[in-house]
Amino acid sequence: MLSKKVTDCNAHGQDSSYFLGWQAYEKNPYDDVHNPNGIIQMGLAENQLSFDILQTWLDNNPDATGFKKNGQSVFKELALFQDYHGLLSFKKALVNFMSEIRGNSVTFDPNNLVLTAGATSANETLIFCVANPGDAFLVPTPYYPGFDRDLKWRTGAEIVPIHCSSSNSFRITKSALEDAYQQAQKQDLKVKGILITNPSNPLGTSLNSHELDLLFNFISTKNMHLISDEVYSGTVFSSPSFISVMEVLKNKNLINSEVSKRVHIVCSLSKDLGLPGFRIGAIYSCNEEVVSAATKMSSFGLISSQTQYLLSEMLSDGKFTKSYLSENRRRLKHRHETLVKGLQKVGIRCLKGNAGLYCWVDMRHLLSSKTFQGEMELWKKIVYDVRLNISPGSSCHCSEPGWFRVCFANMSEQTLLFAMQRVKSFVESMSKKNSPPRHEHLRLSHARRTKSLPKWVFSLTSNQLEVGDLR
Amino acid sequence: MAIESVQCPSVELSKIAVSETHGENSPYFAGWKAYDENPYHEKHNPSGVIQMGLAENQVSFDLLEEYLESNQEATSWGKNVSGFKENALFQDYHGLLAFRKAMASFMEQVRGGKAKFNPERVVLTAGATAANELLTFILTNPGDALLVPTPYYPGFDRDLRWRTGVEVVPIHCESSNNFQITPDALELAYSHATSMNMKVRGVLITNPSNPLGATIQRTVLEQILDFVTEKNIHLISDEIYSGSVFHSDEFVSIAEILESRNYKDSERCHIVYSLSKDLGLPGFRVGTVYSYNDQVVTTARRMSSFTLISSQTQFLLASMLSNKEFTQKYIKTNRERLRKRYEMIVEGLNKAGIMCLKGNAGLFCWMDLSPYLKEATKEGELEIWKMIMEEVKLNISPGSSCRCSEAGWFRVCFANMSEQTLEVALTRLHHFMDRKRSK
């Protein structure tokens, strides 16, 4: 009685552990006063660090929410505005903001921007525009669990993973790209493009120029699209600096080239400004046909004109955007350090990150067995015993068990520190279980520490492994 | 040395991206263009094109603005960080509970309390455009058919078909019985679809009808419900104009019929609603799928991730629509004003020798110019349509763009302008008809 899309439950990904952890949290959510033993949500990549800055701006600019412009009411105008081209003043402000985030190294044309109700909608719309049902997109692993739904569910497209490994800090390699492409050929899938998330979710790192060169060479020779989901671009808090695909086009003198017609960017204000509820996303493309088709498709997911107006006022305030971006970065950096240090104290390392609202944490040494089953066991312990909802790497399609994404920006600092204490107790209790009688502790602990590093670590040259990467 | 440039074939886009199913090359949109290029303005461009092709409700903005003036916390979150923060973070596809409750209550009030709505069945989408597409994705597979009575809203060709791959098979309705849907017409459409090897998945009705501007009679609704039950298919009832019925007792929602049948077989029924027409807020993108089928509700909710309503807007409307004093006053006043406009336009058209279908709802009337066509064909209709656009400078919607099976009918909107502008339009039309008759 219902469509195949309904019965094909797994395509929307609702039954993965990503959502199960959510459910556990919903049943027993931590509250520092009312439920101090509850589960702390560390599986939600939200940016809650800078609301005070936004609130101050709102307090000083009541017209933006009061439907007024220069003292005159613009309510009726906005209430009637449903043009899928979007509010021009908002698009102009948004492209300036996008430019500012990228250090003003590139500029964007508002006519190439298509507004959508969130990046979720933008990603799906782009796939509808460039892929037919059954076509495939290559996506580097680990990737955002939501992609399984966003890119595949209603579009009928397939995802073929580009496997990345910890051996080189999960960087995209030429052989991984080639392997993925071959894999798609084997499955008789037509590859229409590559979708990257830059900065990466869940890695918390931005792609380096080597990776970007690889990708551009690949899409050039194979004549395919490159979608760059840059929703975390405003969360880059330390070096190396973020390189947008727009910058690569510019540096390679490819603006207005044929290749530039196949490169598309997805943006959003959900992560940078912490406004996921407002549903503000956009597609940026130099391909007129894509912009035209996507614009018409955006009818199915337009941004409320009330919200477009508020953000056009906010983002047109250059003073605000400048101070927001720098202060937000500073706070993210601090939180990131707090998490990294807290974990480091108990011997847990993170992939060296420079962006995002989370860390990619290495808990391989805590696995009872180096398998995904082992990962699930550990994850369940962490959710139900330690009471932290974190995301297991398997839900992100990571090819190696033992990695977890842990968010740090969706809670207060006290809560984060409290979570660190729980981790500490957990790790200590684990090592008590595993450790031999006390007098042998010192002799064996060193052996254990070196044992926990895989053999390959010692065989790599310093080029291949940046020691700090495993921090 | 010549540099050989390697011509890379420009990469193909998807079939959907290049198809014409977005429908934007029809005359419906050409009229828009003419208006955009030469829009009427009382002072600055009094001889410009008057837009009568846009079904917008502009008659009750003062009531909305009055509400906003006296309830500023609805737009400023009461000046406290946690209100704003909570709202800005809220992206739960269940939607704001307060808003769902307010929506369900508003839908009940619009129906004069004759049907009950459960907030747990309200799924929020960014507009009815999204709601209709969402339901189509859930209830049909590519290549399946949905039966839709003609004449219908031109946007359906895109909304229902474009990305879903469904086919729209018309249920032909005729002026001989005021374009009402008949069991014969339903059967005919069904057999036509099956003869083309299409699996019929459901019937989609718009009640009150766009473009007819009339409600569907109770007996007809019962017949439609019996038909879909017998064929074991779905029924989608697009009720976005339910608040624009001029006399509240003249609208019967499918919800009422289902209630009277004790919800027997109701899992095949789904209602689409929106605030774009009744509240005049198309820019805010507020739509809903209300389904009596649990699996549809669950799936629709998950799918709504692609088309969520801004939580800022949900917050404002939760406040507005839970204010019973406001909603009662608004619904009553809005109805009266629309009725007055309708009476004005029908009287004006009658004076000009033009008859309309007897309407009782909507933001438009269904005008009959068939006696004035040179030939009773689509071409004849478009000829007069072009004349009206170019000579009379009125943008109205030709029935052919609504797939009407009879030539000569036009949808004329009356609620998207001031009374003065409407007078100007009617005067122009009067003169045009005078000239035509004297020829």
mmCIF file of N, CA, C and O in Angstrom, chain A residues 1-4 6 12 14 48 51 55 65 73 75-76 79-82 84 121 124 128-129 131-132 149 153 223 225 262 275-278 289 296-297 299-300 304-307, chain B residues 9 11 13-15 17 24 58 65 68 75 81 84-85 88-90 93 130 133 137-138 140-141 158 162-163 234 281-284 295 299 302-303 305-307 310-313:
data_model
loop_
_atom_site.group_PDB
_atom_site.id
_atom_site.type_symbol
_atom_site.label_atom_id
_atom_site.label_comp_id
_atom_site.label_asym_id
_atom_site.label_seq_id
_atom_site.Cartn_x
_atom_site.Cartn_y
_atom_site.Cartn_z
ATOM 1 N N MET A 1 0.812 -1.221 0.000
ATOM 2 C CA MET A 1 0.000 0.000 0.000
ATOM 3 C C MET A 1 0.844 1.268 0.000
ATOM 4 O O MET A 1 0.395 2.323 -0.428
ATOM 5 N N LEU A 2 2.060 1.145 0.516
ATOM 6 C CA LEU A 2 2.909 2.323 0.536
ATOM 7 C C LEU A 2 4.085 2.104 -0.411
ATOM 8 O O LEU A 2 4.324 1.003 -0.885
ATOM 9 N N SER A 3 4.830 3.176 -0.682
ATOM 10 C CA SER A 3 5.887 3.081 -1.685
ATOM 11 C C SER A 3 7.062 2.253 -1.190
ATOM 12 O O SER A 3 7.199 1.980 -0.005
ATOM 13 N N LYS A 4 7.943 1.926 -2.131
ATOM 14 C CA LYS A 4 9.142 1.155 -1.787
ATOM 15 C C LYS A 4 10.014 1.956 -0.832
ATOM 16 O O LYS A 4 10.736 1.400 -0.026
ATOM 17 N N VAL A 6 9.158 3.593 1.684
ATOM 18 C CA VAL A 6 8.750 3.418 3.065
ATOM 19 C C VAL A 6 9.234 2.084 3.572
ATOM 20 O O VAL A 6 9.780 1.966 4.665
ATOM 21 N N HIS A 12 16.820 5.262 5.069
ATOM 22 C CA HIS A 12 16.805 6.517 5.821
ATOM 23 C C HIS A 12 17.679 6.434 7.052
ATOM 24 O O HIS A 12 17.824 7.405 7.779
ATOM 25 N N GLN A 14 17.498 5.199 9.930
ATOM 26 C CA GLN A 14 16.987 5.468 11.269
ATOM 27 C C GLN A 14 17.354 4.399 12.285
ATOM 28 O O GLN A 14 17.268 4.629 13.481
ATOM 29 N N GLN A 48 26.978 25.434 20.736
ATOM 30 C CA GLN A 48 26.234 26.212 21.719
ATOM 31 C C GLN A 48 27.099 27.247 22.420
ATOM 32 O O GLN A 48 26.705 27.800 23.440
ATOM 33 N N PHE A 51 25.965 31.744 21.881
ATOM 34 C CA PHE A 51 24.624 32.317 21.864
ATOM 35 C C PHE A 51 24.555 33.691 22.495
ATOM 36 O O PHE A 51 23.724 34.520 22.108
ATOM 37 N N GLN A 55 22.630 36.839 21.081
ATOM 38 C CA GLN A 55 21.582 37.503 21.869
ATOM 39 C C GLN A 55 21.839 38.992 21.997
ATOM 40 O O GLN A 55 20.909 39.795 21.889
ATOM 41 N N THR A 65 13.931 41.262 14.148
ATOM 42 C CA THR A 65 12.935 40.250 14.487
ATOM 43 C C THR A 65 11.540 40.861 14.519
ATOM 44 O O THR A 65 10.551 40.141 14.517
ATOM 45 N N SER A 73 7.356 49.106 8.810
ATOM 46 C CA SER A 73 7.026 47.688 8.853
ATOM 47 C C SER A 73 7.244 47.048 7.482
ATOM 48 O O SER A 73 6.851 47.590 6.452
ATOM 49 N N PHE A 75 6.491 43.710 7.332
ATOM 50 C CA PHE A 75 5.831 42.438 7.600
ATOM 51 C C PHE A 75 5.089 41.891 6.378
ATOM 52 O O PHE A 75 5.308 40.741 5.977
ATOM 53 N N LYS A 76 4.254 42.717 5.801
ATOM 54 C CA LYS A 76 3.428 42.232 4.690
ATOM 55 C C LYS A 76 4.305 41.754 3.529
ATOM 56 O O LYS A 76 4.112 40.675 2.968
ATOM 57 N N ALA A 79 5.858 38.489 4.491
ATOM 58 C CA ALA A 79 4.861 37.423 4.591
ATOM 59 C C ALA A 79 4.476 36.907 3.211
ATOM 60 O O ALA A 79 4.207 35.723 3.028
ATOM 61 N N LEU A 80 4.496 37.813 2.212
ATOM 62 C CA LEU A 80 4.105 37.430 0.862
ATOM 63 C C LEU A 80 5.280 36.934 0.024
ATOM 64 O O LEU A 80 5.095 36.369 -1.045
ATOM 65 N N PHE A 81 6.501 37.133 0.517
ATOM 66 C CA PHE A 81 7.679 36.819 -0.288
ATOM 67 C C PHE A 81 7.987 35.325 -0.327
ATOM 68 O O PHE A 81 8.556 34.766 0.606
ATOM 69 N N GLN A 82 7.641 34.669 -1.447
ATOM 70 C CA GLN A 82 7.926 33.240 -1.567
ATOM 71 C C GLN A 82 8.709 32.944 -2.836
ATOM 72 O O GLN A 82 8.704 31.818 -3.325
ATOM 73 N N TYR A 84 11.402 31.815 -5.154
ATOM 74 C CA TYR A 84 12.454 30.835 -4.910
ATOM 75 C C TYR A 84 13.855 31.352 -5.223
ATOM 76 O O TYR A 84 14.837 30.671 -4.949
ATOM 77 N N SER A 121 18.764 19.542 2.990
ATOM 78 C CA SER A 121 18.029 19.756 1.752
ATOM 79 C C SER A 121 18.967 20.075 0.587
ATOM 80 O O SER A 121 18.770 19.585 -0.529
ATOM 81 N N GLU A 124 20.680 16.861 -0.742
ATOM 82 C CA GLU A 124 19.742 16.035 -1.500
ATOM 83 C C GLU A 124 19.422 16.666 -2.846
ATOM 84 O O GLU A 124 19.395 15.991 -3.875
ATOM 85 N N PHE A 128 19.901 15.158 -6.643
ATOM 86 C CA PHE A 128 18.790 15.082 -7.601
ATOM 87 C C PHE A 128 19.195 15.722 -8.930
ATOM 88 O O PHE A 128 18.768 15.271 -9.993
ATOM 89 N N CYS A 129 20.006 16.775 -8.837
ATOM 90 C CA CYS A 129 20.383 17.509 -10.048
ATOM 91 C C CYS A 129 21.465 16.833 -10.869
ATOM 92 O O CYS A 129 21.527 17.008 -12.084
ATOM 93 N N ALA A 131 22.652 13.353 -10.392
ATOM 94 C CA ALA A 131 22.679 11.896 -10.464
ATOM 95 C C ALA A 131 21.310 11.329 -10.782
ATOM 96 O O ALA A 131 20.294 11.842 -10.321
ATOM 97 N N ASN A 132 21.270 10.270 -11.595
ATOM 98 C CA ASN A 132 20.034 9.548 -11.842
ATOM 99 C C ASN A 132 19.948 8.408 -10.835
ATOM 100 O O ASN A 132 20.968 8.006 -10.275
ATOM 101 N N ARG A 149 20.988 8.735 4.451
ATOM 102 C CA ARG A 149 19.616 9.131 4.171
ATOM 103 C C ARG A 149 19.603 10.273 3.161
ATOM 104 O O ARG A 149 18.928 10.214 2.146
ATOM 105 N N TRP A 153 18.215 8.226 -0.025
ATOM 106 C CA TRP A 153 16.852 7.775 0.229
ATOM 107 C C TRP A 153 15.874 8.045 -0.904
ATOM 108 O O TRP A 153 15.362 7.091 -1.509
ATOM 109 N N ASN A 223 35.969 13.184 -15.572
ATOM 110 C CA ASN A 223 34.792 13.971 -15.959
ATOM 111 C C ASN A 223 33.604 13.790 -15.013
ATOM 112 O O ASN A 223 32.514 13.375 -15.418
ATOM 113 N N HIS A 225 31.565 15.206 -11.080
ATOM 114 C CA HIS A 225 31.317 16.337 -10.208
ATOM 115 C C HIS A 225 32.100 16.234 -8.905
ATOM 116 O O HIS A 225 32.487 15.151 -8.489
ATOM 117 N N ARG A 262 31.641 21.820 -12.634
ATOM 118 C CA ARG A 262 31.353 20.552 -11.974
ATOM 119 C C ARG A 262 31.705 20.579 -10.494
ATOM 120 O O ARG A 262 31.704 19.556 -9.830
ATOM 121 N N LEU A 275 22.579 27.791 14.531
ATOM 122 C CA LEU A 275 21.141 28.000 14.328
ATOM 123 C C LEU A 275 20.490 26.869 13.522
ATOM 124 O O LEU A 275 19.838 27.127 12.513
ATOM 125 N N PRO A 276 20.666 25.618 13.952
ATOM 126 C CA PRO A 276 20.130 24.514 13.149
ATOM 127 C C PRO A 276 18.607 24.578 13.012
ATOM 128 O O PRO A 276 18.062 24.128 12.006
ATOM 129 N N GLY A 277 17.930 25.141 13.988
ATOM 130 C CA GLY A 277 16.465 25.191 13.937
ATOM 131 C C GLY A 277 15.932 26.102 12.856
ATOM 132 O O GLY A 277 14.813 25.925 12.381
ATOM 133 N N PHE A 278 16.736 27.063 12.431
ATOM 134 C CA PHE A 278 16.257 28.044 11.463
ATOM 135 C C PHE A 278 16.313 27.561 10.019
ATOM 136 O O PHE A 278 15.798 28.221 9.123
ATOM 137 N N GLU A 289 23.123 25.679 -15.252
ATOM 138 C CA GLU A 289 22.058 24.690 -15.334
ATOM 139 C C GLU A 289 21.736 24.126 -13.957
ATOM 140 O O GLU A 289 20.570 23.899 -13.622
ATOM 141 N N LYS A 296 14.621 25.874 -8.900
ATOM 142 C CA LYS A 296 13.243 25.420 -9.025
ATOM 143 C C LYS A 296 12.941 24.352 -7.978
ATOM 144 O O LYS A 296 11.872 24.326 -7.374
ATOM 145 N N MET A 297 13.894 23.477 -7.741
ATOM 146 C CA MET A 297 13.688 22.414 -6.761
ATOM 147 C C MET A 297 13.586 22.969 -5.353
ATOM 148 O O MET A 297 12.970 22.348 -4.480
ATOM 149 N N SER A 299 11.797 25.024 -4.307
ATOM 150 C CA SER A 299 10.377 25.235 -3.964
ATOM 151 C C SER A 299 9.918 24.241 -2.914
ATOM 152 O O SER A 299 8.985 24.513 -2.163
ATOM 153 N N PHE A 300 10.571 23.077 -2.901
ATOM 154 C CA PHE A 300 10.168 22.034 -1.973
ATOM 155 C C PHE A 300 10.802 22.210 -0.598
ATOM 156 O O PHE A 300 10.510 21.443 0.323
ATOM 157 N N SER A 304 12.110 30.140 5.388
ATOM 158 C CA SER A 304 11.086 31.102 5.817
ATOM 159 C C SER A 304 11.608 32.516 5.590
ATOM 160 O O SER A 304 12.733 32.848 5.979
ATOM 161 N N SER A 305 10.773 33.362 4.978
ATOM 162 C CA SER A 305 11.200 34.736 4.701
ATOM 163 C C SER A 305 11.455 35.504 5.999
ATOM 164 O O SER A 305 12.276 36.416 6.038
ATOM 165 N N GLN A 306 10.769 35.098 7.058
ATOM 166 C CA GLN A 306 10.981 35.726 8.369
ATOM 167 C C GLN A 306 12.448 35.519 8.772
ATOM 168 O O GLN A 306 13.121 36.437 9.255
ATOM 169 N N THR A 307 12.923 34.300 8.554
ATOM 170 C CA THR A 307 14.283 33.955 8.924
ATOM 171 C C THR A 307 15.295 34.562 7.952
ATOM 172 O O THR A 307 16.368 35.019 8.370
ATOM 173 N N PRO B 9 33.661 16.724 -22.883
ATOM 174 C CA PRO B 9 32.219 16.916 -23.029
ATOM 175 C C PRO B 9 31.697 17.437 -21.694
ATOM 176 O O PRO B 9 32.103 16.957 -20.653
ATOM 177 N N VAL B 11 29.731 17.732 -18.533
ATOM 178 C CA VAL B 11 29.133 16.595 -17.850
ATOM 179 C C VAL B 11 27.617 16.743 -17.791
ATOM 180 O O VAL B 11 27.078 17.818 -17.622
ATOM 181 N N LEU B 13 23.777 16.450 -16.602
ATOM 182 C CA LEU B 13 23.056 16.527 -15.340
ATOM 183 C C LEU B 13 22.057 15.376 -15.322
ATOM 184 O O LEU B 13 21.933 14.637 -16.285
ATOM 185 N N SER B 14 21.300 15.257 -14.231
ATOM 186 C CA SER B 14 20.361 14.147 -14.132
ATOM 187 C C SER B 14 19.191 14.356 -15.099
ATOM 188 O O SER B 14 18.953 15.464 -15.578
ATOM 189 N N LYS B 15 18.454 13.289 -15.333
ATOM 190 C CA LYS B 15 17.274 13.390 -16.212
ATOM 191 C C LYS B 15 16.256 14.360 -15.619
ATOM 192 O O LYS B 15 15.606 15.117 -16.325
ATOM 193 N N ALA B 17 16.869 16.955 -13.741
ATOM 194 C CA ALA B 17 17.321 18.345 -13.862
ATOM 195 C C ALA B 17 17.015 18.914 -15.244
ATOM 196 O O ALA B 17 16.687 20.088 -15.376
ATOM 197 N N GLU B 24 7.737 25.080 -16.079
ATOM 198 C CA GLU B 24 7.780 26.530 -16.077
ATOM 199 C C GLU B 24 7.713 27.168 -17.444
ATOM 200 O O GLU B 24 7.886 28.368 -17.587
ATOM 201 N N GLN B 58 -4.526 38.912 0.669
ATOM 202 C CA GLN B 58 -3.981 40.125 1.257
ATOM 203 C C GLN B 58 -5.025 40.924 2.024
ATOM 204 O O GLN B 58 -4.777 42.065 2.395
ATOM 205 N N GLU B 65 -0.954 42.161 11.770
ATOM 206 C CA GLU B 65 -0.043 43.186 12.286
ATOM 207 C C GLU B 65 -0.456 43.662 13.666
ATOM 208 O O GLU B 65 0.399 43.904 14.518
ATOM 209 N N LEU B 68 0.818 41.178 16.102
ATOM 210 C CA LEU B 68 2.264 41.284 16.324
ATOM 211 C C LEU B 68 2.607 42.458 17.223
ATOM 212 O O LEU B 68 3.478 42.359 18.086
ATOM 213 N N THR B 75 7.934 37.336 18.675
ATOM 214 C CA THR B 75 9.017 37.472 17.702
ATOM 215 C C THR B 75 10.356 37.758 18.351
ATOM 216 O O THR B 75 11.384 37.761 17.684
ATOM 217 N N VAL B 81 17.944 34.857 26.833
ATOM 218 C CA VAL B 81 18.848 34.022 26.041
ATOM 219 C C VAL B 81 18.341 32.597 25.896
ATOM 220 O O VAL B 81 18.413 32.010 24.831
ATOM 221 N N PHE B 84 15.630 32.147 23.145
ATOM 222 C CA PHE B 84 16.185 32.217 21.797
ATOM 223 C C PHE B 84 17.032 30.985 21.519
ATOM 224 O O PHE B 84 16.892 30.326 20.496
ATOM 225 N N LYS B 85 17.901 30.656 22.456
ATOM 226 C CA LYS B 85 18.835 29.541 22.273
ATOM 227 C C LYS B 85 18.082 28.236 22.036
ATOM 228 O O LYS B 85 18.352 27.504 21.083
ATOM 229 N N ALA B 88 16.508 28.329 18.625
ATOM 230 C CA ALA B 88 17.488 28.263 17.539
ATOM 231 C C ALA B 88 18.070 26.859 17.384
ATOM 232 O O ALA B 88 18.450 26.443 16.295
ATOM 233 N N LEU B 89 18.132 26.116 18.498
ATOM 234 C CA LEU B 89 18.700 24.767 18.450
ATOM 235 C C LEU B 89 17.679 23.722 18.049
ATOM 236 O O LEU B 89 18.020 22.606 17.702
ATOM 237 N N PHE B 90 16.396 24.099 18.113
ATOM 238 C CA PHE B 90 15.350 23.105 17.925
ATOM 239 C C PHE B 90 15.200 22.695 16.460
ATOM 240 O O PHE B 90 14.617 23.417 15.661
ATOM 241 N N TYR B 93 12.505 16.856 14.015
ATOM 242 C CA TYR B 93 11.512 16.737 12.937
ATOM 243 C C TYR B 93 10.092 16.448 13.429
ATOM 244 O O TYR B 93 9.155 16.427 12.651
ATOM 245 N N ALA B 130 5.655 21.246 -0.487
ATOM 246 C CA ALA B 130 6.474 20.157 0.047
ATOM 247 C C ALA B 130 5.596 19.021 0.556
ATOM 248 O O ALA B 130 5.924 17.849 0.374
ATOM 249 N N GLU B 133 4.333 16.836 -2.321
ATOM 250 C CA GLU B 133 5.401 16.018 -2.893
ATOM 251 C C GLU B 133 5.775 14.887 -1.936
ATOM 252 O O GLU B 133 5.977 13.743 -2.321
ATOM 253 N N PHE B 137 5.809 10.867 -2.629
ATOM 254 C CA PHE B 137 6.968 9.988 -2.444
ATOM 255 C C PHE B 137 6.600 8.790 -1.574
ATOM 256 O O PHE B 137 7.075 7.676 -1.786
ATOM 257 N N ILE B 138 5.762 9.033 -0.584
ATOM 258 C CA ILE B 138 5.433 7.969 0.361
ATOM 259 C C ILE B 138 4.388 7.006 -0.169
ATOM 260 O O ILE B 138 4.422 5.807 0.136
ATOM 261 N N THR B 140 3.464 6.506 -3.526
ATOM 262 C CA THR B 140 3.581 6.001 -4.905
ATOM 263 C C THR B 140 5.003 5.627 -5.254
ATOM 264 O O THR B 140 5.949 6.090 -4.631
ATOM 265 N N ASN B 141 5.133 4.776 -6.281
ATOM 266 C CA ASN B 141 6.436 4.472 -6.861
ATOM 267 C C ASN B 141 6.509 5.133 -8.231
ATOM 268 O O ASN B 141 5.463 5.426 -8.821
ATOM 269 N N ARG B 158 4.135 19.923 -11.482
ATOM 270 C CA ARG B 158 5.497 19.898 -10.974
ATOM 271 C C ARG B 158 5.538 19.236 -9.607
ATOM 272 O O ARG B 158 6.301 18.294 -9.387
ATOM 273 N N TRP B 162 7.413 15.876 -10.737
ATOM 274 C CA TRP B 162 8.785 16.157 -11.159
ATOM 275 C C TRP B 162 9.822 15.198 -10.620
ATOM 276 O O TRP B 162 10.471 14.473 -11.384
ATOM 277 N N ARG B 163 9.999 15.162 -9.308
ATOM 278 C CA ARG B 163 11.087 14.355 -8.773
ATOM 279 C C ARG B 163 10.613 12.959 -8.371
ATOM 280 O O ARG B 163 11.418 12.068 -8.085
ATOM 281 N N HIS B 234 -5.394 5.301 -1.970
ATOM 282 C CA HIS B 234 -5.349 6.406 -1.024
ATOM 283 C C HIS B 234 -6.205 7.587 -1.451
ATOM 284 O O HIS B 234 -6.546 7.716 -2.624
ATOM 285 N N LEU B 281 0.307 33.907 4.581
ATOM 286 C CA LEU B 281 1.732 33.875 4.929
ATOM 287 C C LEU B 281 2.538 32.908 4.054
ATOM 288 O O LEU B 281 3.245 32.045 4.566
ATOM 289 N N PRO B 282 2.442 33.036 2.714
ATOM 290 C CA PRO B 282 3.162 32.069 1.872
ATOM 291 C C PRO B 282 4.674 32.125 2.057
ATOM 292 O O PRO B 282 5.353 31.120 1.897
ATOM 293 N N GLY B 283 5.188 33.274 2.446
ATOM 294 C CA GLY B 283 6.639 33.411 2.616
ATOM 295 C C GLY B 283 7.184 32.638 3.803
ATOM 296 O O GLY B 283 8.369 32.305 3.853
ATOM 297 N N PHE B 284 6.328 32.327 4.752
ATOM 298 C CA PHE B 284 6.810 31.671 5.969
ATOM 299 C C PHE B 284 6.942 30.154 5.819
ATOM 300 O O PHE B 284 7.505 29.496 6.688
ATOM 301 N N GLN B 295 1.924 4.599 9.806
ATOM 302 C CA GLN B 295 3.175 4.402 9.081
ATOM 303 C C GLN B 295 3.493 5.614 8.211
ATOM 304 O O GLN B 295 4.655 6.011 8.071
ATOM 305 N N THR B 299 6.836 7.920 8.589
ATOM 306 C CA THR B 299 7.712 8.129 7.432
ATOM 307 C C THR B 299 7.737 9.594 7.016
ATOM 308 O O THR B 299 8.795 10.140 6.687
ATOM 309 N N ARG B 302 10.015 11.590 9.194
ATOM 310 C CA ARG B 302 11.437 11.395 8.877
ATOM 311 C C ARG B 302 11.796 12.141 7.603
ATOM 312 O O ARG B 302 12.823 12.783 7.505
ATOM 313 N N MET B 303 10.915 12.063 6.634
ATOM 314 C CA MET B 303 11.175 12.728 5.349
ATOM 315 C C MET B 303 11.112 14.235 5.473
ATOM 316 O O MET B 303 11.679 14.950 4.644
ATOM 317 N N SER B 305 12.626 15.993 7.273
ATOM 318 C CA SER B 305 13.982 16.513 7.498
ATOM 319 C C SER B 305 14.458 17.343 6.320
ATOM 320 O O SER B 305 15.302 18.221 6.480
ATOM 321 N N PHE B 306 13.928 17.018 5.122
ATOM 322 C CA PHE B 306 14.369 17.737 3.924
ATOM 323 C C PHE B 306 13.622 19.045 3.747
ATOM 324 O O PHE B 306 13.935 19.819 2.846
ATOM 325 N N THR B 307 12.643 19.266 4.631
ATOM 326 C CA THR B 307 11.794 20.425 4.410
ATOM 327 C C THR B 307 11.155 20.903 5.723
ATOM 328 O O THR B 307 9.937 21.053 5.808
ATOM 329 N N SER B 310 11.210 26.624 9.692
ATOM 330 C CA SER B 310 12.104 27.356 10.579
ATOM 331 C C SER B 310 11.503 27.401 11.980
ATOM 332 O O SER B 310 10.332 27.757 12.159
ATOM 333 N N SER B 311 12.307 27.029 12.980
ATOM 334 C CA SER B 311 11.794 27.028 14.349
ATOM 335 C C SER B 311 11.412 28.441 14.792
ATOM 336 O O SER B 311 10.535 28.608 15.645
ATOM 337 N N GLN B 312 12.048 29.446 14.184
ATOM 338 C CA GLN B 312 11.705 30.835 14.510
ATOM 339 C C GLN B 312 10.246 31.090 14.130
ATOM 340 O O GLN B 312 9.482 31.704 14.872
ATOM 341 N N THR B 313 9.871 30.568 12.951
ATOM 342 C CA THR B 313 8.509 30.738 12.453
ATOM 343 C C THR B 313 7.526 29.874 13.241
ATOM 344 O O THR B 313 6.414 30.299 13.537
#
